[in-house]
């Protein structure tokens, strides 16, 4: 815009002779997405091409028209921007595109004197991407709480078995102690069995605590089969609640990988939950979790379901953030899973299940020997 370009612009800083004058429009364009000049009545006097394009117009379509066509703000609030002597105003407003869609905008309005006129310079920044990030953070937190809620359900189911066993072993030992003919060996065995179940309870609680705390970022050699088996325990109750039959085939050997155990458990939990939810409206509800070795010193984990399969329109975007096939899904679980697997030098993908449904797979490198 001529009236805002150096050297005529009243905003241009003074420069000593021999010094290079800073390119003010270039700097403002780098900091903002567009610039619009308004008169004191709110009529657009000039507009950068970027600003007009942001709202879906060509520059000539907005010049001479009221700024109200570009915002859903009330007329009185727009007048507040154009008060004489008002210092620079910065606020978030709702921009209004030509197609009627609304999007978040940061608006900075300042008054300048140009060629004897009062003009108001509106610097505009599109906040759509920032809002998506903010929403993403909130949804990630909600997703994690949902995961923990499901795991708590699984925890109650998993704790019931060892606690019941502990009670049974202690009752057996008590009966033996009350017998006239005391078998020390049998009592010791029952107490040893109860002790092993106490250790099992402690392991379950420790795994849950680590999962909630996200675990340390350090990696260590782990049995992938054992890690997956523990992760499956977190979601067994969820699968049973939805009448999903689960088959486990974790026989790959060797299976030692260098991983962050808790993070890989999160991947398996995400994949199993997706599989369970995908089959909610299906008559056949079968899931299989398995591991096998593949070429290149890799171990592969598969989670298959008999759900409706993947819609064609999202296959290529499945692991992108906020992409989901579920009516109430947040679209972050698979994105998190991809980030985790790739951080472990692995790969994750999805493909049609030959038996109907979807097959989610990831591969990790085996520990170097």
mmCIF file of C-alpha atoms in Angstrom:
data_model
loop_
_atom_site.group_PDB
_atom_site.id
_atom_site.type_symbol
_atom_site.label_atom_id
_atom_site.label_comp_id
_atom_site.label_asym_id
_atom_site.label_seq_id
_atom_site.Cartn_x
_atom_site.Cartn_y
_atom_site.Cartn_z
ATOM 1 C CA UNK A 1 0.000 0.000 0.000
ATOM 2 C CA UNK A 2 1.568 3.282 -1.127
ATOM 3 C CA UNK A 3 0.478 5.257 1.919
ATOM 4 C CA UNK A 4 2.199 2.806 4.239
ATOM 5 C CA UNK A 5 5.433 2.319 2.340
ATOM 6 C CA UNK A 6 8.692 4.043 3.308
ATOM 7 C CA UNK A 7 9.820 6.686 3.014
ATOM 8 C CA UNK A 8 6.358 8.366 3.116
ATOM 9 C CA UNK A 9 4.956 6.305 6.006
ATOM 10 C CA UNK A 10 4.747 8.172 9.297
ATOM 11 C CA UNK A 11 5.486 4.829 10.931
ATOM 12 C CA UNK A 12 8.883 4.573 9.271
ATOM 13 C CA UNK A 13 11.776 5.002 11.718
ATOM 14 C CA UNK A 14 14.376 7.663 11.035
ATOM 15 C CA UNK A 15 17.572 6.367 9.516
ATOM 16 C CA UNK A 16 20.955 8.013 9.499
ATOM 17 C CA UNK A 17 22.552 8.803 6.164
ATOM 18 C CA UNK A 18 24.399 5.834 4.732
ATOM 19 C CA UNK A 19 22.405 3.306 6.774
ATOM 20 C CA UNK A 20 20.089 0.820 5.128
ATOM 21 C CA UNK A 21 16.426 1.594 5.774
ATOM 22 C CA UNK A 22 14.520 -1.365 7.266
ATOM 23 C CA UNK A 23 11.792 -2.825 5.075
ATOM 24 C CA UNK A 24 8.838 -2.025 7.350
ATOM 25 C CA UNK A 25 6.077 -3.636 5.211
ATOM 26 C CA UNK A 26 8.143 -6.818 4.921
ATOM 27 C CA UNK A 27 8.605 -6.928 8.704
ATOM 28 C CA UNK A 28 4.889 -6.390 9.323
ATOM 29 C CA UNK A 29 3.946 -9.023 6.763
ATOM 30 C CA UNK A 30 6.246 -11.474 8.516
ATOM 31 C CA UNK A 31 4.580 -10.764 11.857
ATOM 32 C CA UNK A 32 0.995 -10.567 10.570
ATOM 33 C CA UNK A 33 -1.056 -12.178 7.830
ATOM 34 C CA UNK A 34 -2.460 -8.981 6.358
ATOM 35 C CA UNK A 35 -2.877 -5.205 6.632
ATOM 36 C CA UNK A 36 -6.006 -3.123 6.050
ATOM 37 C CA UNK A 37 -6.335 0.679 6.192
ATOM 38 C CA UNK A 38 -9.678 2.116 7.384
ATOM 39 C CA UNK A 39 -10.983 5.652 7.506
ATOM 40 C CA UNK A 40 -12.643 7.074 10.609
ATOM 41 C CA UNK A 41 -16.010 5.727 9.439
ATOM 42 C CA UNK A 42 -14.751 2.168 9.225
ATOM 43 C CA UNK A 43 -14.608 2.105 5.422
ATOM 44 C CA UNK A 44 -11.758 0.100 3.897
ATOM 45 C CA UNK A 45 -9.430 2.491 2.064
ATOM 46 C CA UNK A 46 -6.779 -0.044 1.058
ATOM 47 C CA UNK A 47 -5.942 -3.674 1.684
ATOM 48 C CA UNK A 48 -3.018 -5.953 1.129
ATOM 49 C CA UNK A 49 -3.718 -8.900 -1.141
ATOM 50 C CA UNK A 50 -2.951 -11.268 1.755
ATOM 51 C CA UNK A 51 -5.526 -9.640 4.014
ATOM 52 C CA UNK A 52 -8.273 -9.770 1.398
ATOM 53 C CA UNK A 53 -7.413 -13.364 0.501
ATOM 54 C CA UNK A 54 -7.601 -14.347 4.170
ATOM 55 C CA UNK A 55 -11.293 -13.445 4.096
ATOM 56 C CA UNK A 56 -11.886 -15.003 0.674
ATOM 57 C CA UNK A 57 -11.901 -11.781 -1.371
ATOM 58 C CA UNK A 58 -9.792 -10.028 -3.967
ATOM 59 C CA UNK A 59 -8.414 -6.631 -2.781
ATOM 60 C CA UNK A 60 -10.780 -4.731 -5.040
ATOM 61 C CA UNK A 61 -13.780 -6.484 -3.501
ATOM 62 C CA UNK A 62 -13.270 -4.928 -0.069
ATOM 63 C CA UNK A 63 -11.997 -1.423 -0.862
ATOM 64 C CA UNK A 64 -14.728 1.174 -0.331
ATOM 65 C CA UNK A 65 -16.845 -1.184 1.780
ATOM 66 C CA UNK A 66 -17.503 -1.245 5.512
ATOM 67 C CA UNK A 67 -15.112 -3.247 7.645
ATOM 68 C CA UNK A 68 -18.173 -4.979 9.130
ATOM 69 C CA UNK A 69 -18.264 -7.309 6.128
ATOM 70 C CA UNK A 70 -15.075 -8.923 7.468
ATOM 71 C CA UNK A 71 -16.100 -9.547 11.067
ATOM 72 C CA UNK A 72 -18.946 -10.892 13.130
ATOM 73 C CA UNK A 73 -18.254 -8.194 15.757
ATOM 74 C CA UNK A 74 -21.142 -5.914 16.764
ATOM 75 C CA UNK A 75 -21.165 -2.469 15.144
ATOM 76 C CA UNK A 76 -20.622 -0.651 18.462
ATOM 77 C CA UNK A 77 -17.520 -2.702 19.202
ATOM 78 C CA UNK A 78 -16.137 -1.881 15.746
ATOM 79 C CA UNK A 79 -16.618 1.805 16.470
ATOM 80 C CA UNK A 80 -14.476 1.395 19.582
ATOM 81 C CA UNK A 81 -11.502 0.651 17.328
ATOM 82 C CA UNK A 82 -11.855 4.030 15.600
ATOM 83 C CA UNK A 83 -12.052 6.447 18.521
ATOM 84 C CA UNK A 84 -9.873 9.526 18.156
ATOM 85 C CA UNK A 85 -6.818 9.400 20.371
ATOM 86 C CA UNK A 86 -7.329 5.754 21.283
ATOM 87 C CA UNK A 87 -3.978 3.976 21.717
ATOM 88 C CA UNK A 88 -3.242 0.803 19.818
ATOM 89 C CA UNK A 89 -5.922 -1.833 20.413
ATOM 90 C CA UNK A 90 -5.137 -5.553 20.373
ATOM 91 C CA UNK A 91 -7.905 -8.094 20.703
ATOM 92 C CA UNK A 92 -9.217 -11.377 19.381
ATOM 93 C CA UNK A 93 -12.288 -11.234 17.176
ATOM 94 C CA UNK A 94 -14.245 -13.584 14.932
ATOM 95 C CA UNK A 95 -13.396 -13.022 11.270
ATOM 96 C CA UNK A 96 -16.120 -13.564 8.682
ATOM 97 C CA UNK A 97 -15.183 -15.096 5.335
ATOM 98 C CA UNK A 98 -17.064 -14.555 2.087
ATOM 99 C CA UNK A 99 -18.546 -18.075 2.328
ATOM 100 C CA UNK A 100 -20.025 -17.253 5.748
ATOM 101 C CA UNK A 101 -17.540 -19.295 7.781
ATOM 102 C CA UNK A 102 -16.131 -17.786 10.959
ATOM 103 C CA UNK A 103 -12.503 -18.040 12.101
ATOM 104 C CA UNK A 104 -10.440 -16.562 14.964
ATOM 105 C CA UNK A 105 -8.429 -13.432 14.225
ATOM 106 C CA UNK A 106 -6.047 -11.299 16.250
ATOM 107 C CA UNK A 107 -6.575 -7.625 15.381
ATOM 108 C CA UNK A 108 -4.170 -4.784 16.180
ATOM 109 C CA UNK A 109 -5.561 -1.333 15.304
ATOM 110 C CA UNK A 110 -3.546 1.875 15.502
ATOM 111 C CA UNK A 111 -4.338 5.438 14.410
ATOM 112 C CA UNK A 112 -1.931 7.216 12.053
ATOM 113 C CA UNK A 113 -1.896 10.562 10.242
ATOM 114 C CA UNK A 114 -1.345 10.203 6.531
ATOM 115 C CA UNK A 115 -1.630 13.004 3.916
ATOM 116 C CA UNK A 116 -3.682 15.071 6.325
ATOM 117 C CA UNK A 117 -6.163 12.279 7.004
ATOM 118 C CA UNK A 118 -6.893 10.097 10.017
ATOM 119 C CA UNK A 119 -6.410 6.489 9.092
ATOM 120 C CA UNK A 120 -6.660 3.376 11.204
ATOM 121 C CA UNK A 121 -4.221 0.599 10.348
ATOM 122 C CA UNK A 122 -5.527 -2.871 11.146
ATOM 123 C CA UNK A 123 -2.875 -5.581 11.369
ATOM 124 C CA UNK A 124 -4.486 -9.012 11.082
ATOM 125 C CA UNK A 125 -3.254 -12.441 12.148
ATOM 126 C CA UNK A 126 -5.160 -15.683 11.470
ATOM 127 C CA UNK A 127 -5.346 -17.641 14.748
ATOM 128 C CA UNK A 128 -6.927 -20.781 13.294
ATOM 129 C CA UNK A 129 -3.808 -22.899 13.681
ATOM 130 C CA UNK A 130 -3.212 -21.589 17.209
ATOM 131 C CA UNK A 131 -6.783 -22.429 18.190
ATOM 132 C CA UNK A 132 -6.366 -25.934 16.798
ATOM 133 C CA UNK A 133 -3.240 -26.360 18.903
ATOM 134 C CA UNK A 134 -5.037 -25.101 22.019
ATOM 135 C CA UNK A 135 -7.944 -27.437 21.360
ATOM 136 C CA UNK A 136 -5.490 -30.227 20.699
ATOM 137 C CA UNK A 137 -3.839 -29.776 24.091
ATOM 138 C CA UNK A 138 -7.222 -29.869 25.803
ATOM 139 C CA UNK A 139 -8.279 -32.936 23.854
ATOM 140 C CA UNK A 140 -4.995 -34.692 24.574
ATOM 141 C CA UNK A 141 -5.633 -34.177 28.266
ATOM 142 C CA UNK A 142 -9.200 -35.432 27.892
ATOM 143 C CA UNK A 143 -7.969 -38.434 25.917
ATOM 144 C CA UNK A 144 -5.478 -39.305 28.644
ATOM 145 C CA UNK A 145 -8.148 -39.067 31.332
ATOM 146 C CA UNK A 146 -10.352 -41.362 29.256
ATOM 147 C CA UNK A 147 -7.490 -43.841 28.928
ATOM 148 C CA UNK A 148 -6.895 -43.768 32.676
ATOM 149 C CA UNK A 149 -10.616 -44.264 33.304
ATOM 150 C CA UNK A 150 -10.644 -47.355 31.105
ATOM 151 C CA UNK A 151 -7.484 -48.614 32.749
ATOM 152 C CA UNK A 152 -9.033 -48.135 36.193
ATOM 153 C CA UNK A 153 -11.888 -50.384 35.088
ATOM 154 C CA UNK A 154 -9.353 -52.926 33.914
ATOM 155 C CA UNK A 155 -7.425 -52.509 37.153
ATOM 156 C CA UNK A 156 -10.472 -53.420 39.242
ATOM 157 C CA UNK A 157 -10.907 -56.552 37.136
ATOM 158 C CA UNK A 158 -7.236 -57.509 37.318
ATOM 159 C CA UNK A 159 -6.918 -56.916 41.052
ATOM 160 C CA UNK A 160 -9.956 -59.046 41.804
ATOM 161 C CA UNK A 161 -8.238 -62.247 40.674
ATOM 162 C CA UNK A 162 -5.041 -62.061 42.784
ATOM 163 C CA UNK A 163 -6.913 -60.697 45.799
ATOM 164 C CA UNK A 164 -9.386 -63.574 45.620
ATOM 165 C CA UNK A 165 -6.496 -66.010 45.331
ATOM 166 C CA UNK A 166 -4.742 -64.456 48.337
ATOM 167 C CA UNK A 167 -7.884 -64.913 50.422
ATOM 168 C CA UNK A 168 -8.241 -68.507 49.312
ATOM 169 C CA UNK A 169 -4.623 -69.376 50.110
ATOM 170 C CA UNK A 170 -4.800 -67.748 53.554
ATOM 171 C CA UNK A 171 -8.054 -69.527 54.363
ATOM 172 C CA UNK A 172 -6.495 -72.843 53.330
ATOM 173 C CA UNK A 173 -3.458 -72.170 55.515
ATOM 174 C CA UNK A 174 -5.714 -71.267 58.450
ATOM 175 C CA UNK A 175 -7.644 -74.506 58.111
ATOM 176 C CA UNK A 176 -4.407 -76.485 58.037
ATOM 177 C CA UNK A 177 -3.203 -74.742 61.193
ATOM 178 C CA UNK A 178 -6.437 -75.700 62.944
ATOM 179 C CA UNK A 179 -6.050 -79.364 62.016
ATOM 180 C CA UNK A 180 -4.677 -81.710 64.614
ATOM 181 C CA UNK A 181 -2.241 -83.170 62.092
ATOM 182 C CA UNK A 182 -0.281 -80.121 60.936
ATOM 183 C CA UNK A 183 1.448 -80.204 57.545
ATOM 184 C CA UNK A 184 4.121 -77.525 57.695
ATOM 185 C CA UNK A 185 5.063 -78.087 54.042
ATOM 186 C CA UNK A 186 1.504 -77.493 52.792
ATOM 187 C CA UNK A 187 1.072 -74.385 54.934
ATOM 188 C CA UNK A 188 4.381 -72.983 53.668
ATOM 189 C CA UNK A 189 3.318 -73.667 50.102
ATOM 190 C CA UNK A 190 -0.005 -71.859 50.577
ATOM 191 C CA UNK A 191 1.758 -68.873 52.139
ATOM 192 C CA UNK A 192 4.286 -68.813 49.290
ATOM 193 C CA UNK A 193 1.424 -68.810 46.802
ATOM 194 C CA UNK A 194 -0.273 -65.943 48.665
ATOM 195 C CA UNK A 195 3.015 -64.042 48.695
ATOM 196 C CA UNK A 196 3.391 -64.408 44.913
ATOM 197 C CA UNK A 197 -0.113 -62.989 44.446
ATOM 198 C CA UNK A 198 0.790 -60.005 46.664
ATOM 199 C CA UNK A 199 3.756 -59.374 44.354
ATOM 200 C CA UNK A 200 1.392 -59.624 41.382
ATOM 201 C CA UNK A 201 -0.874 -56.955 42.904
ATOM 202 C CA UNK A 202 2.135 -54.700 43.456
ATOM 203 C CA UNK A 203 3.214 -55.139 39.813
ATOM 204 C CA UNK A 204 -0.250 -54.243 38.538
ATOM 205 C CA UNK A 205 -0.365 -51.115 40.684
ATOM 206 C CA UNK A 206 3.170 -50.130 39.686
ATOM 207 C CA UNK A 207 2.381 -50.500 35.986
ATOM 208 C CA UNK A 208 -0.697 -48.313 36.362
ATOM 209 C CA UNK A 209 1.243 -45.684 38.319
ATOM 210 C CA UNK A 210 3.950 -45.559 35.643
ATOM 211 C CA UNK A 211 1.372 -45.305 32.883
ATOM 212 C CA UNK A 212 -0.418 -42.388 34.553
ATOM 213 C CA UNK A 213 2.901 -40.650 35.181
ATOM 214 C CA UNK A 214 3.852 -41.301 31.504
ATOM 215 C CA UNK A 215 7.030 -42.978 32.641
ATOM 216 C CA UNK A 216 10.603 -41.828 32.191
ATOM 217 C CA UNK A 217 11.906 -41.003 28.748
ATOM 218 C CA UNK A 218 14.816 -43.404 29.203
ATOM 219 C CA UNK A 219 14.727 -46.718 27.362
ATOM 220 C CA UNK A 220 15.847 -50.136 28.515
ATOM 221 C CA UNK A 221 15.843 -53.707 27.151
ATOM 222 C CA UNK A 222 12.371 -55.222 27.606
ATOM 223 C CA UNK A 223 10.472 -58.308 26.514
ATOM 224 C CA UNK A 224 7.971 -56.921 24.007
ATOM 225 C CA UNK A 225 5.662 -59.889 24.586
ATOM 226 C CA UNK A 226 5.572 -59.155 28.325
ATOM 227 C CA UNK A 227 5.009 -55.434 27.729
ATOM 228 C CA UNK A 228 2.096 -56.134 25.361
ATOM 229 C CA UNK A 229 0.608 -58.712 27.721
ATOM 230 C CA UNK A 230 0.572 -56.182 30.555
ATOM 231 C CA UNK A 231 -0.986 -53.539 28.290
ATOM 232 C CA UNK A 232 -3.678 -56.022 27.297
ATOM 233 C CA UNK A 233 -4.582 -56.483 30.936
ATOM 234 C CA UNK A 234 -5.483 -52.794 31.146
ATOM 235 C CA UNK A 235 -8.183 -53.195 28.483
ATOM 236 C CA UNK A 236 -9.425 -56.755 29.093
ATOM 237 C CA UNK A 237 -12.332 -55.491 31.175
ATOM 238 C CA UNK A 238 -13.296 -53.009 28.440
ATOM 239 C CA UNK A 239 -13.286 -55.801 25.841
ATOM 240 C CA UNK A 240 -15.425 -58.064 28.029
ATOM 241 C CA UNK A 241 -17.857 -55.250 28.725
ATOM 242 C CA UNK A 242 -18.444 -54.888 24.977
ATOM 243 C CA UNK A 243 -18.578 -58.663 24.435
ATOM 244 C CA UNK A 244 -15.392 -58.749 22.382
ATOM 245 C CA UNK A 245 -13.601 -62.084 22.210
ATOM 246 C CA UNK A 246 -9.855 -61.555 22.482
ATOM 247 C CA UNK A 247 -7.164 -63.974 21.326
ATOM 248 C CA UNK A 248 -3.567 -63.481 22.438
ATOM 249 C CA UNK A 249 -0.676 -64.998 20.488
ATOM 250 C CA UNK A 250 2.581 -63.552 21.814
ATOM 251 C CA UNK A 251 5.072 -66.184 20.810
ATOM 252 C CA UNK A 252 7.716 -64.258 18.848
ATOM 253 C CA UNK A 253 11.222 -65.172 19.974
ATOM 254 C CA UNK A 254 13.568 -63.476 20.513
ATOM 255 C CA UNK A 255 11.482 -60.481 21.579
ATOM 256 C CA UNK A 256 13.900 -58.176 23.419
ATOM 257 C CA UNK A 257 13.615 -54.542 22.336
ATOM 258 C CA UNK A 258 15.092 -51.332 23.727
ATOM 259 C CA UNK A 259 12.043 -49.236 24.573
ATOM 260 C CA UNK A 260 10.287 -47.044 27.075
ATOM 261 C CA UNK A 261 7.944 -49.697 28.444
ATOM 262 C CA UNK A 262 5.148 -47.357 29.488
ATOM 263 C CA UNK A 263 5.034 -45.557 26.137
ATOM 264 C CA UNK A 264 4.754 -48.794 24.152
ATOM 265 C CA UNK A 265 2.030 -49.948 26.545
ATOM 266 C CA UNK A 266 0.172 -46.755 25.686
ATOM 267 C CA UNK A 267 0.375 -47.626 21.971
ATOM 268 C CA UNK A 268 -1.104 -51.086 22.582
ATOM 269 C CA UNK A 269 -3.844 -49.677 24.821
ATOM 270 C CA UNK A 270 -4.753 -47.127 22.119
ATOM 271 C CA UNK A 271 -4.926 -49.779 19.405
ATOM 272 C CA UNK A 272 -7.000 -52.168 21.520
ATOM 273 C CA UNK A 273 -9.433 -49.446 22.541
ATOM 274 C CA UNK A 274 -9.850 -48.422 18.903
ATOM 275 C CA UNK A 275 -10.543 -52.037 17.958
ATOM 276 C CA UNK A 276 -13.127 -52.494 20.707
ATOM 277 C CA UNK A 277 -14.937 -49.280 19.832
ATOM 278 C CA UNK A 278 -14.864 -50.062 16.102
ATOM 279 C CA UNK A 279 -16.824 -53.274 16.735
ATOM 280 C CA UNK A 280 -19.539 -51.820 18.965
ATOM 281 C CA UNK A 281 -22.245 -52.160 16.312
ATOM 282 C CA UNK A 282 -20.989 -55.400 14.757
ATOM 283 C CA UNK A 283 -22.458 -58.856 15.304
ATOM 284 C CA UNK A 284 -19.038 -60.482 15.044
ATOM 285 C CA UNK A 285 -16.677 -59.023 17.642
ATOM 286 C CA UNK A 286 -13.296 -60.699 17.588
ATOM 287 C CA UNK A 287 -9.895 -59.197 18.298
ATOM 288 C CA UNK A 288 -6.462 -60.759 18.075
ATOM 289 C CA UNK A 289 -3.192 -59.442 19.457
ATOM 290 C CA UNK A 290 -0.063 -61.162 18.202
ATOM 291 C CA UNK A 291 3.668 -60.789 17.612
ATOM 292 C CA UNK A 292 6.016 -62.321 15.048
ATOM 293 C CA UNK A 293 9.500 -61.792 13.694
ATOM 294 C CA UNK A 294 10.011 -60.173 10.298
ATOM 295 C CA UNK A 295 13.019 -59.616 8.083
ATOM 296 C CA UNK A 296 15.528 -56.961 8.951
ATOM 297 C CA UNK A 297 15.912 -57.904 12.628
ATOM 298 C CA UNK A 298 12.440 -56.568 13.449
ATOM 299 C CA UNK A 299 9.566 -57.745 15.609
ATOM 300 C CA UNK A 300 6.027 -57.010 14.488
ATOM 301 C CA UNK A 301 2.941 -56.569 16.665
ATOM 302 C CA UNK A 302 -0.558 -56.847 15.166
ATOM 303 C CA UNK A 303 -3.977 -55.876 16.534
ATOM 304 C CA UNK A 304 -6.806 -57.097 14.295
ATOM 305 C CA UNK A 305 -10.538 -56.522 14.602
ATOM 306 C CA UNK A 306 -13.668 -57.574 12.730
ATOM 307 C CA UNK A 307 -15.173 -54.107 12.563
ATOM 308 C CA UNK A 308 -16.452 -52.190 9.534
ATOM 309 C CA UNK A 309 -12.974 -51.329 8.233
ATOM 310 C CA UNK A 310 -11.469 -47.970 7.371
ATOM 311 C CA UNK A 311 -13.389 -45.368 5.331
ATOM 312 C CA UNK A 312 -11.601 -44.567 2.081
ATOM 313 C CA UNK A 313 -11.686 -40.827 2.691
ATOM 314 C CA UNK A 314 -9.450 -40.972 5.773
ATOM 315 C CA UNK A 315 -7.085 -43.838 4.996
ATOM 316 C CA UNK A 316 -4.261 -41.516 4.002
ATOM 317 C CA UNK A 317 -4.828 -39.243 7.020
ATOM 318 C CA UNK A 318 -5.468 -41.883 9.647
ATOM 319 C CA UNK A 319 -2.420 -41.065 11.778
ATOM 320 C CA UNK A 320 -2.796 -37.305 11.494
ATOM 321 C CA UNK A 321 -3.966 -35.383 14.537
ATOM 322 C CA UNK A 322 -7.748 -34.922 14.913
ATOM 323 C CA UNK A 323 -8.584 -37.631 12.354
ATOM 324 C CA UNK A 324 -10.978 -40.249 13.715
ATOM 325 C CA UNK A 325 -13.468 -42.859 12.534
ATOM 326 C CA UNK A 326 -15.452 -42.806 15.797
ATOM 327 C CA UNK A 327 -18.511 -40.564 16.280
ATOM 328 C CA UNK A 328 -17.171 -39.229 19.570
ATOM 329 C CA UNK A 329 -13.481 -39.825 18.959
ATOM 330 C CA UNK A 330 -10.926 -37.082 19.555
ATOM 331 C CA UNK A 331 -8.581 -38.135 16.782
ATOM 332 C CA UNK A 332 -5.415 -37.996 18.864
ATOM 333 C CA UNK A 333 -4.749 -41.587 19.955
ATOM 334 C CA UNK A 334 -3.290 -42.768 16.652
ATOM 335 C CA UNK A 335 -1.261 -39.591 16.260
ATOM 336 C CA UNK A 336 0.247 -40.169 19.702
ATOM 337 C CA UNK A 337 0.925 -43.811 18.831
ATOM 338 C CA UNK A 338 2.750 -42.893 15.623
ATOM 339 C CA UNK A 339 4.918 -40.371 17.465
ATOM 340 C CA UNK A 340 5.842 -42.954 20.094
ATOM 341 C CA UNK A 341 6.633 -45.737 17.621
ATOM 342 C CA UNK A 342 8.692 -43.480 15.364
ATOM 343 C CA UNK A 343 10.610 -42.220 18.405
ATOM 344 C CA UNK A 344 11.591 -45.874 18.928
ATOM 345 C CA UNK A 345 12.884 -46.164 15.329
ATOM 346 C CA UNK A 346 9.811 -48.142 14.351
ATOM 347 C CA UNK A 347 6.878 -47.817 11.986
ATOM 348 C CA UNK A 348 3.105 -48.079 12.447
ATOM 349 C CA UNK A 349 0.394 -48.513 9.817
ATOM 350 C CA UNK A 350 -3.101 -49.866 9.128
ATOM 351 C CA UNK A 351 -4.485 -52.097 6.405
ATOM 352 C CA UNK A 352 -7.632 -54.130 5.726
ATOM 353 C CA UNK A 353 -7.954 -57.321 7.748
ATOM 354 C CA UNK A 354 -8.255 -60.265 5.325
ATOM 355 C CA UNK A 355 -11.025 -61.666 7.522
ATOM 356 C CA UNK A 356 -12.911 -58.357 7.521
ATOM 357 C CA UNK A 357 -12.202 -55.327 9.649
ATOM 358 C CA UNK A 358 -8.865 -53.594 10.195
ATOM 359 C CA UNK A 359 -5.322 -54.682 10.962
ATOM 360 C CA UNK A 360 -3.129 -52.243 12.873
ATOM 361 C CA UNK A 361 0.554 -53.124 12.980
ATOM 362 C CA UNK A 362 3.810 -51.700 14.252
ATOM 363 C CA UNK A 363 7.367 -52.933 14.023
ATOM 364 C CA UNK A 364 10.312 -52.273 16.326
ATOM 365 C CA UNK A 365 13.982 -53.194 15.942
ATOM 366 C CA UNK A 366 15.182 -56.067 18.099
ATOM 367 C CA UNK A 367 18.007 -55.439 20.527
ATOM 368 C CA UNK A 368 21.418 -55.765 18.913
ATOM 369 C CA UNK A 369 23.290 -58.776 20.160
#
